[in-house]
XYZ file of N, CA, C and O in Angstrom:
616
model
N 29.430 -40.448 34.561
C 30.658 -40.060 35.255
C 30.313 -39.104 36.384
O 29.723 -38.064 36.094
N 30.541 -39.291 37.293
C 30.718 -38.337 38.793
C 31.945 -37.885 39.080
O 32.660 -38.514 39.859
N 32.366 -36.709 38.478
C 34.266 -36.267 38.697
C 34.246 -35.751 40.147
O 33.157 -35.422 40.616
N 35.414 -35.649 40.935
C 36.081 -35.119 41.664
C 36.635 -33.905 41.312
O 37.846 -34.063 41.151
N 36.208 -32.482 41.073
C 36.402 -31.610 40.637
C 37.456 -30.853 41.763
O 37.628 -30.576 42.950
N 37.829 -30.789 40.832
C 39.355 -29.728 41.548
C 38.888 -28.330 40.799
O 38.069 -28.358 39.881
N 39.332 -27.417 41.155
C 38.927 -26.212 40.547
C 40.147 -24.941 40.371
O 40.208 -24.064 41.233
N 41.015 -24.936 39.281
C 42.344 -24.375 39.027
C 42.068 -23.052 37.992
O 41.022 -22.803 37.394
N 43.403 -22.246 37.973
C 43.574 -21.270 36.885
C 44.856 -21.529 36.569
O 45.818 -21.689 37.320
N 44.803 -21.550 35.642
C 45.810 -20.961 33.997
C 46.947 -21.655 34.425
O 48.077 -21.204 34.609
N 46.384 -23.216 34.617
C 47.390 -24.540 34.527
C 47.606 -25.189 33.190
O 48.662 -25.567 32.682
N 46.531 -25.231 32.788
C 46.043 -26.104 31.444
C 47.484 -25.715 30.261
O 47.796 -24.541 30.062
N 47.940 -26.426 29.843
C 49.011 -25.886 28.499
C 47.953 -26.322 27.425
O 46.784 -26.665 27.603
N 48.792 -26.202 26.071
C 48.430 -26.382 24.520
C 47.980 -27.594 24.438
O 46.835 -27.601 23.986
N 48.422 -28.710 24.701
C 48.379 -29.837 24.828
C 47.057 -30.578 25.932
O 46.557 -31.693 25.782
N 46.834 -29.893 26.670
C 45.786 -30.018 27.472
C 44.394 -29.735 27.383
O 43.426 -30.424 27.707
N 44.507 -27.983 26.620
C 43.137 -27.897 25.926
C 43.275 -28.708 24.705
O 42.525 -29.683 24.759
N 43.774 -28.665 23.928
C 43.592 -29.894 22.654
C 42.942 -30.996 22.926
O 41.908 -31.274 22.318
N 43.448 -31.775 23.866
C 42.605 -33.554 24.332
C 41.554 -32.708 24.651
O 40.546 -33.069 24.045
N 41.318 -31.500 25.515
C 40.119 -31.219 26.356
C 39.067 -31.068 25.043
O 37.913 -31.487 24.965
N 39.641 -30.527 24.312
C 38.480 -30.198 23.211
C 38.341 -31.113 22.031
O 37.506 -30.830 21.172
N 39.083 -32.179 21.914
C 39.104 -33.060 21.024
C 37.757 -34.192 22.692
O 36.735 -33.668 22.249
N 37.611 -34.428 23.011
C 36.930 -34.348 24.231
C 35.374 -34.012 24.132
O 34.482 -34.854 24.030
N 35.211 -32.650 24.181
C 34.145 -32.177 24.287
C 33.031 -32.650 22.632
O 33.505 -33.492 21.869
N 32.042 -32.194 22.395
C 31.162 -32.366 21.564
C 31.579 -32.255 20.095
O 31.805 -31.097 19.743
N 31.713 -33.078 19.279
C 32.139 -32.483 17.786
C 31.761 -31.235 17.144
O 32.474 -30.462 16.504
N 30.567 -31.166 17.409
C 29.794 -29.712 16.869
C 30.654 -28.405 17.468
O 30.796 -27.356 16.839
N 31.355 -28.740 19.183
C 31.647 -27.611 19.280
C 33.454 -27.212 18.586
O 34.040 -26.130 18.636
N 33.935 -28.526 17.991
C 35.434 -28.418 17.394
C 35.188 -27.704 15.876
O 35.804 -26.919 15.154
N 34.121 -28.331 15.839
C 33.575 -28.008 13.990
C 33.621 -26.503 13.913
O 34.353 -25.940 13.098
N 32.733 -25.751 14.876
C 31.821 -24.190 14.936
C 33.107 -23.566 15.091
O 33.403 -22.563 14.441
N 33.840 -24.069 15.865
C 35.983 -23.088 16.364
C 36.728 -23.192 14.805
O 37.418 -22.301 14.311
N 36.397 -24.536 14.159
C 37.495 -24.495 12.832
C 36.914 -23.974 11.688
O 37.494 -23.728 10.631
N 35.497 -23.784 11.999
C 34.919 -22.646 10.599
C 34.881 -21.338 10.552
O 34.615 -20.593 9.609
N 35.339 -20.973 12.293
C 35.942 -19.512 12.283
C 37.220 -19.281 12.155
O 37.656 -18.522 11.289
N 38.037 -19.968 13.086
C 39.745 -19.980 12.727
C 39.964 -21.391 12.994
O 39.327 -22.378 13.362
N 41.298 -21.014 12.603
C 42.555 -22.358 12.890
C 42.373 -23.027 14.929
O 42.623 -22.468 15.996
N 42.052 -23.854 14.719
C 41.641 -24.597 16.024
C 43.242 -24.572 16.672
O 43.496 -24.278 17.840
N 44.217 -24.939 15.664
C 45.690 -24.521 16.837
C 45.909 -23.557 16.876
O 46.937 -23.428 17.541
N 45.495 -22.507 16.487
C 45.665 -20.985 16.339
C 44.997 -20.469 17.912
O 45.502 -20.044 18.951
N 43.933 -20.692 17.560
C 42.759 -20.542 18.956
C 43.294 -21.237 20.040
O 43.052 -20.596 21.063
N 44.067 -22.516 20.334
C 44.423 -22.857 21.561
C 45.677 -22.038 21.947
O 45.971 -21.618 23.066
N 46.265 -21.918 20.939
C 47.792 -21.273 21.637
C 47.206 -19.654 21.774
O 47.940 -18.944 22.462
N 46.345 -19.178 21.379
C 46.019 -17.852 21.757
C 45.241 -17.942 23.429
O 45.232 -17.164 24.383
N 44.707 -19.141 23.211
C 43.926 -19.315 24.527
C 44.661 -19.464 26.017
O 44.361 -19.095 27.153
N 45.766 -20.183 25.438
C 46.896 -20.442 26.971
C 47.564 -19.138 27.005
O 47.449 -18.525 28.065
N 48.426 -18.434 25.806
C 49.206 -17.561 26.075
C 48.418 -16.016 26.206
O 48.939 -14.920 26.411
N 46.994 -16.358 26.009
C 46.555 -14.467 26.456
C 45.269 -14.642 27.169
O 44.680 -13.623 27.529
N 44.681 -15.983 27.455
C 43.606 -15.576 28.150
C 43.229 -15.796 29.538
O 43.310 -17.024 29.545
N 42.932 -15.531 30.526
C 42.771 -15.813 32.137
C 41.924 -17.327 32.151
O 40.700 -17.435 32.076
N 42.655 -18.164 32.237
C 41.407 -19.471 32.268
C 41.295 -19.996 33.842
O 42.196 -19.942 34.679
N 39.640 -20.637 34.064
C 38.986 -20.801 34.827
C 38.998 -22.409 34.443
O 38.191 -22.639 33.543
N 39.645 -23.468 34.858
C 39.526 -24.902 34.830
C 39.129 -25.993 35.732
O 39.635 -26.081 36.851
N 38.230 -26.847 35.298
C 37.594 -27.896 36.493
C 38.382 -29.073 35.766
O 38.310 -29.430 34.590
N 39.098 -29.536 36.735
C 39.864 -30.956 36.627
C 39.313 -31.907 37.272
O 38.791 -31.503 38.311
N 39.212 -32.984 37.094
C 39.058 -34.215 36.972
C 40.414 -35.192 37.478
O 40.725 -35.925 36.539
N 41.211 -35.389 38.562
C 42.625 -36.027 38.108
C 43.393 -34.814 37.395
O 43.568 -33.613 37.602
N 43.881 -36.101 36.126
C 44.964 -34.765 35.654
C 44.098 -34.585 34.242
O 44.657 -33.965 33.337
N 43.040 -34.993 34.066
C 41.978 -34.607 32.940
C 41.507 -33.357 33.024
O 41.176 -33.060 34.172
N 41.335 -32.395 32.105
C 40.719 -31.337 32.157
C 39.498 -31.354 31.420
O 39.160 -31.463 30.241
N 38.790 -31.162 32.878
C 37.002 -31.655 31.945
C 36.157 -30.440 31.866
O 35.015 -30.716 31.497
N 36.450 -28.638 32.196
C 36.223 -28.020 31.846
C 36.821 -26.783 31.726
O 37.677 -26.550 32.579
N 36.604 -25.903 30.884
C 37.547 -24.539 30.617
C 36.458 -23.325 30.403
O 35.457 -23.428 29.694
N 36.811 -22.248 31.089
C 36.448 -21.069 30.611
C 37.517 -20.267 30.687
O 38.209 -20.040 31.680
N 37.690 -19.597 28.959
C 38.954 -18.959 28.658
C 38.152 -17.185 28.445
O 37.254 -16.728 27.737
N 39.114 -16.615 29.527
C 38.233 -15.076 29.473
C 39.507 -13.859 29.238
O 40.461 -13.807 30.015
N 39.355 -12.863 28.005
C 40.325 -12.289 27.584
C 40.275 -10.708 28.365
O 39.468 -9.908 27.892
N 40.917 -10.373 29.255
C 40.545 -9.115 29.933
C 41.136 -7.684 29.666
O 42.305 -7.560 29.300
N 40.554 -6.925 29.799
C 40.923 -5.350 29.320
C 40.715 -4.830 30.277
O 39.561 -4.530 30.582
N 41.826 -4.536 31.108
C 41.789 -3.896 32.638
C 41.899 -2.648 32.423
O 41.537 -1.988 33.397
N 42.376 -1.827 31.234
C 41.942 -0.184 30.530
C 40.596 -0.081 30.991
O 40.350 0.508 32.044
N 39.557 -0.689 30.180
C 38.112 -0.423 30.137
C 37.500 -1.452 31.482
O 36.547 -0.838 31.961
N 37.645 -2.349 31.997
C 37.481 -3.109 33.206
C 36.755 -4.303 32.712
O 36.251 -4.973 33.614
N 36.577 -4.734 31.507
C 36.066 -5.431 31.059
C 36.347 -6.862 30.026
O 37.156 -6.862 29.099
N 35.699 -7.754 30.325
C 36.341 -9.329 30.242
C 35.475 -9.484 29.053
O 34.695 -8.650 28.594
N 35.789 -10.957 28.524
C 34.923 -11.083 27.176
C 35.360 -12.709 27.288
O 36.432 -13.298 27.144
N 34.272 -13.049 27.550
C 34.363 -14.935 27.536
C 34.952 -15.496 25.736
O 34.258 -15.054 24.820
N 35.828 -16.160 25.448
C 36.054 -16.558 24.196
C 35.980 -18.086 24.464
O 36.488 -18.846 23.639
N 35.365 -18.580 25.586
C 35.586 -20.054 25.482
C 34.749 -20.886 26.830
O 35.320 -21.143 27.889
N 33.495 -21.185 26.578
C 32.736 -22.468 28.162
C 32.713 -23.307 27.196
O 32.066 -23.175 26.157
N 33.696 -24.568 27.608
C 32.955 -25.968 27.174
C 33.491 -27.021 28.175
O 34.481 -26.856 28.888
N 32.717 -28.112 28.136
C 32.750 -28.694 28.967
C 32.479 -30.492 28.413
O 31.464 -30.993 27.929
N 33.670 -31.050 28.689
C 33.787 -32.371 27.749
C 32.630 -33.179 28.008
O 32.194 -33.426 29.132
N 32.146 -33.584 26.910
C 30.762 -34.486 26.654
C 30.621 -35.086 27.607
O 29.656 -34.552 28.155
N 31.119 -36.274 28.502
C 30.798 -37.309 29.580
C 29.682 -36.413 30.677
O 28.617 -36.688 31.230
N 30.613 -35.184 30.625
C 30.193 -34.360 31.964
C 29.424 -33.153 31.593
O 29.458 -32.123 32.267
N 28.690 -33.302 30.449
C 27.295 -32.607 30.197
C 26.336 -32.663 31.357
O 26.317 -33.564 32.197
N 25.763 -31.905 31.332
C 24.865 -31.579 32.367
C 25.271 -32.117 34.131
O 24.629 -33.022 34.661
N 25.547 -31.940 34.305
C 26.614 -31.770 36.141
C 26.804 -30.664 36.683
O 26.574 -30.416 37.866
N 27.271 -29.849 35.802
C 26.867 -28.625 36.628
C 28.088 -27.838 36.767
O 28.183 -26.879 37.533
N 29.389 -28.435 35.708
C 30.499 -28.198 35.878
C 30.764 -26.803 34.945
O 31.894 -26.327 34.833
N 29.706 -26.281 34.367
C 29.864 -25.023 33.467
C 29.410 -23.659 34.293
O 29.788 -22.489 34.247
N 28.395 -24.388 35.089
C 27.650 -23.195 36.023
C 29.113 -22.847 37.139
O 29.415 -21.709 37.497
N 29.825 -24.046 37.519
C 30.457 -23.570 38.810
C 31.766 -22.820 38.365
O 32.552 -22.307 39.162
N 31.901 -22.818 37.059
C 33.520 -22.543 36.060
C 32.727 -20.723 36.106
O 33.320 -19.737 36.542
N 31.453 -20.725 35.595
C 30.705 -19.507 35.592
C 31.095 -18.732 37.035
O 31.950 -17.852 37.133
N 30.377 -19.193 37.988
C 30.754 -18.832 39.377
C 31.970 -17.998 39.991
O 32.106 -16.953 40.627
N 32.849 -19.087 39.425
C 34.167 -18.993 39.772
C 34.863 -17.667 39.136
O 35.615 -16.845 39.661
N 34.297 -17.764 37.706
C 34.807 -16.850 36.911
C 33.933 -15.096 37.358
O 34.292 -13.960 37.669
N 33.194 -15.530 37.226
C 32.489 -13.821 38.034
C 33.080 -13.698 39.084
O 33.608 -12.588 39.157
N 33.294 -14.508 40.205
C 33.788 -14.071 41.372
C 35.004 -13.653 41.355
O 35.039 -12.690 42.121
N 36.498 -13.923 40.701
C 37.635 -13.765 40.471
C 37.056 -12.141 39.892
O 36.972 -11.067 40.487
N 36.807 -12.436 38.836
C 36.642 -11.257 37.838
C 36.342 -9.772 38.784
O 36.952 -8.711 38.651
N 35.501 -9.992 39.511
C 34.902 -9.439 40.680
C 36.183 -8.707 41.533
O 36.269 -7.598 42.060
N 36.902 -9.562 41.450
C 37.965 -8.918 42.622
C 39.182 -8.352 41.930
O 40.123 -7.770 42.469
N 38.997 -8.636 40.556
C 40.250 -8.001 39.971
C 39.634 -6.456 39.509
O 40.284 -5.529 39.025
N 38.536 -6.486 39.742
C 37.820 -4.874 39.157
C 37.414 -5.162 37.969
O 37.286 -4.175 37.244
N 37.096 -6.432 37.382
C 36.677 -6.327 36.030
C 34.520 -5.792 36.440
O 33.744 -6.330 37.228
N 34.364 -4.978 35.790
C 33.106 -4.383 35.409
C 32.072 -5.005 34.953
O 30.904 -4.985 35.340
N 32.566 -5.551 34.119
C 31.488 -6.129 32.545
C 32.304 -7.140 31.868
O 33.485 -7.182 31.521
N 31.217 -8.018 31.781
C 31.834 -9.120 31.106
C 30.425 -9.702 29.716
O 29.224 -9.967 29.771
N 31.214 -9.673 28.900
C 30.539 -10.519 27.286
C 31.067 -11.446 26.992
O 32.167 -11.934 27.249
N 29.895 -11.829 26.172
C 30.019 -13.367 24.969
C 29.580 -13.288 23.910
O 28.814 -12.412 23.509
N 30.039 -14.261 23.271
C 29.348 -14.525 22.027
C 28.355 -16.075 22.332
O 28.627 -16.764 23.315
N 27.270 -16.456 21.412
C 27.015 -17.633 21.677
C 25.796 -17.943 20.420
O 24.940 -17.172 19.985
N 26.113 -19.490 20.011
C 25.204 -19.340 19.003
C 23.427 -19.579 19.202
O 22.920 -20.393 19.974
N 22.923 -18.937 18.580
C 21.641 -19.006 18.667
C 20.854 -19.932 18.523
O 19.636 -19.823 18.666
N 21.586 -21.190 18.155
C 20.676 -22.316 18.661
C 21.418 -23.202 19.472
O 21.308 -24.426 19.546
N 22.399 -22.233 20.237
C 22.963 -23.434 21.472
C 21.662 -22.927 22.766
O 22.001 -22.005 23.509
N 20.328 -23.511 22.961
C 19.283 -23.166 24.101
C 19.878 -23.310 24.894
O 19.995 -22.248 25.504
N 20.715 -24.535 25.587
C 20.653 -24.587 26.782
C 21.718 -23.847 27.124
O 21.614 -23.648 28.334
N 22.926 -23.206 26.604
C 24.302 -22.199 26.780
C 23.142 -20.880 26.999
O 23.141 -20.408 28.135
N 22.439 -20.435 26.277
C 21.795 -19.553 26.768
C 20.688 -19.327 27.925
O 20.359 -18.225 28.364
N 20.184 -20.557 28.329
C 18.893 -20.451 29.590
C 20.328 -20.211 31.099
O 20.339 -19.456 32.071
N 21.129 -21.044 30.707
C 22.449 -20.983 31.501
C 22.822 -19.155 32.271
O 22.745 -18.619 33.377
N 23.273 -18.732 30.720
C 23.562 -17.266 30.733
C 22.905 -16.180 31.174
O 23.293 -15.137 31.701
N 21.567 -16.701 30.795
C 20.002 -15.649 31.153
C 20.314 -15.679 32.710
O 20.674 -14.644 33.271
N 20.164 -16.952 33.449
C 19.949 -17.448 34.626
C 21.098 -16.217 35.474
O 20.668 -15.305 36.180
N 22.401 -16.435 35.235
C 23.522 -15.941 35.342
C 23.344 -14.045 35.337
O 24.118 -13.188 35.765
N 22.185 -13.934 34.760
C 21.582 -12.546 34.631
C 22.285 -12.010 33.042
O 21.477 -11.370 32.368
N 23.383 -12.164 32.535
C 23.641 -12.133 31.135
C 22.333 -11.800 30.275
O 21.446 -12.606 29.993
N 22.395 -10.367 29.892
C 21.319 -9.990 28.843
C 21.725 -9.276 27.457
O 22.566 -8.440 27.123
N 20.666 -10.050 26.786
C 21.268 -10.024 25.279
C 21.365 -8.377 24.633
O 20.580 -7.433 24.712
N 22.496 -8.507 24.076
C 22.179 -7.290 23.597
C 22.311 -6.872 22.142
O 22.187 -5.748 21.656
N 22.649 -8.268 21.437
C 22.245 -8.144 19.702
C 22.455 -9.564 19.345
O 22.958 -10.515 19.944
N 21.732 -9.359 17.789
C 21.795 -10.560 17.531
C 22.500 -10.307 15.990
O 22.298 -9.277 15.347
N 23.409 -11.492 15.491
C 24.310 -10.854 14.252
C 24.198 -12.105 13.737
O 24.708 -13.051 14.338
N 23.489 -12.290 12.510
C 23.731 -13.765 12.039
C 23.290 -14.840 13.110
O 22.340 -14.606 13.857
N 23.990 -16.008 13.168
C 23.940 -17.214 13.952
C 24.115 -17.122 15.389
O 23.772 -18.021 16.157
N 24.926 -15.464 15.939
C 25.263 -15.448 16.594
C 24.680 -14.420 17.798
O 24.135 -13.411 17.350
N 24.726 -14.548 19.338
C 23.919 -13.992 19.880
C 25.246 -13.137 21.040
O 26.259 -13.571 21.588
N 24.675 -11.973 21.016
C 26.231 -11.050 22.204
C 25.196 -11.105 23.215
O 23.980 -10.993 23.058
N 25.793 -11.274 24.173
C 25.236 -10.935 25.572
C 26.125 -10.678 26.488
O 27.221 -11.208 26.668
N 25.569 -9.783 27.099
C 26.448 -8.926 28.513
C 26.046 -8.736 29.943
O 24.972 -8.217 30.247
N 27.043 -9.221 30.938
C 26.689 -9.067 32.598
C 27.382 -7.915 32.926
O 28.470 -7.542 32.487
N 26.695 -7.411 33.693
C 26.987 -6.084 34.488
C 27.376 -6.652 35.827
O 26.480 -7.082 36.554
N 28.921 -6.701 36.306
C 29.302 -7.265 37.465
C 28.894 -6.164 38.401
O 28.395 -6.572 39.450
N 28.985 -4.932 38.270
C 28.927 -4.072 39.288
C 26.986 -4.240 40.047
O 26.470 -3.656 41.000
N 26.523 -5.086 39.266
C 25.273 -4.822 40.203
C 25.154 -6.449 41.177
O 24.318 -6.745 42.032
N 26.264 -7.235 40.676
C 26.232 -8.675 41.719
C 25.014 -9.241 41.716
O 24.608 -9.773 42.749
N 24.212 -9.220 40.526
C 23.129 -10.023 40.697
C 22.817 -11.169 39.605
O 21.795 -11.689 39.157
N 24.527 -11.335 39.352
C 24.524 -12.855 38.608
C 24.553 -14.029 39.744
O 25.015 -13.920 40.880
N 23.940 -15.186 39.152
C 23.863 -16.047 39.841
C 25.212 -16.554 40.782
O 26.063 -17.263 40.243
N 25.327 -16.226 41.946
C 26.433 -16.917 43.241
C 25.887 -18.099 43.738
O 26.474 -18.727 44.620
């Protein structure tokens, strides 16, 4: 697939991330419903988080859902995926992009993730992005960008 990427915010409804993520990789629907309720997590995702979306048409073929704390200046990624067809394209790096740069202008500071420790390629991604780890808890790996020094990947 070669999409026509359109590049939107906080269009997507309930119904939209659902196909999007019924969509993406099974492993990544499985890893969301062994922490919470997968409709729990989407309706938290439309109604509180700043999303970063690459459309396709009226398909939504990628999402980054980022929850912000403009108190402390700081964002916290709860969501990059990007529906299976359109693995490797390049549509996670530019949702990345997009999302530092916005973030950037709203004064957000610092931005984290979570990510699991044997997703390699979510992490060579993040490294690249300048994202450096800063613990590891179980399965799971935190890592944090320092926006104020602009030397994540543009």
């Amino acid at each position: 697939m070669n999409p026509k990427l359109m590049f939107k915010q906080n269009v997507s409804n309930e119904n939209d991330v659902a196909v999007h993520f019924e969509l993406c990789e099974k492993s990544f629907t499985n890893d969301i419903s062994l922490r919470t309720s997968l409709t729990g997590y989407i309706e938290k995702i439309v109604s509180k988080s700043f999303r970063f979306e690459a459309w396709d048409n009226r398909k939504l073929i990628g999402l980054i859902a980022v929850y912000i704390n403009f108190d402390s200046f700081c964002g916290y990624i709860t969501n990059v995926s990007v529906i299976k067809e359109c693995n490797g394209l390049g549509v996670a790096k530019s949702l990345l992009k997009e999302c530092c740069n916005q973030l950037i202008q709203q004064g957000i500071t610092e931005l984290s993730l979570e990510v699991k420790t044997t997703n390699t390629k979510a992490i060579g991604l993040y490294t690249k992005f300048g994202f450096v780890k800063e613990n590891e808890a179980n399965t799971y790996l935190r890592m944090i960008l320092n926006l104020k020094s602009n030397k994540y990947d543009k």
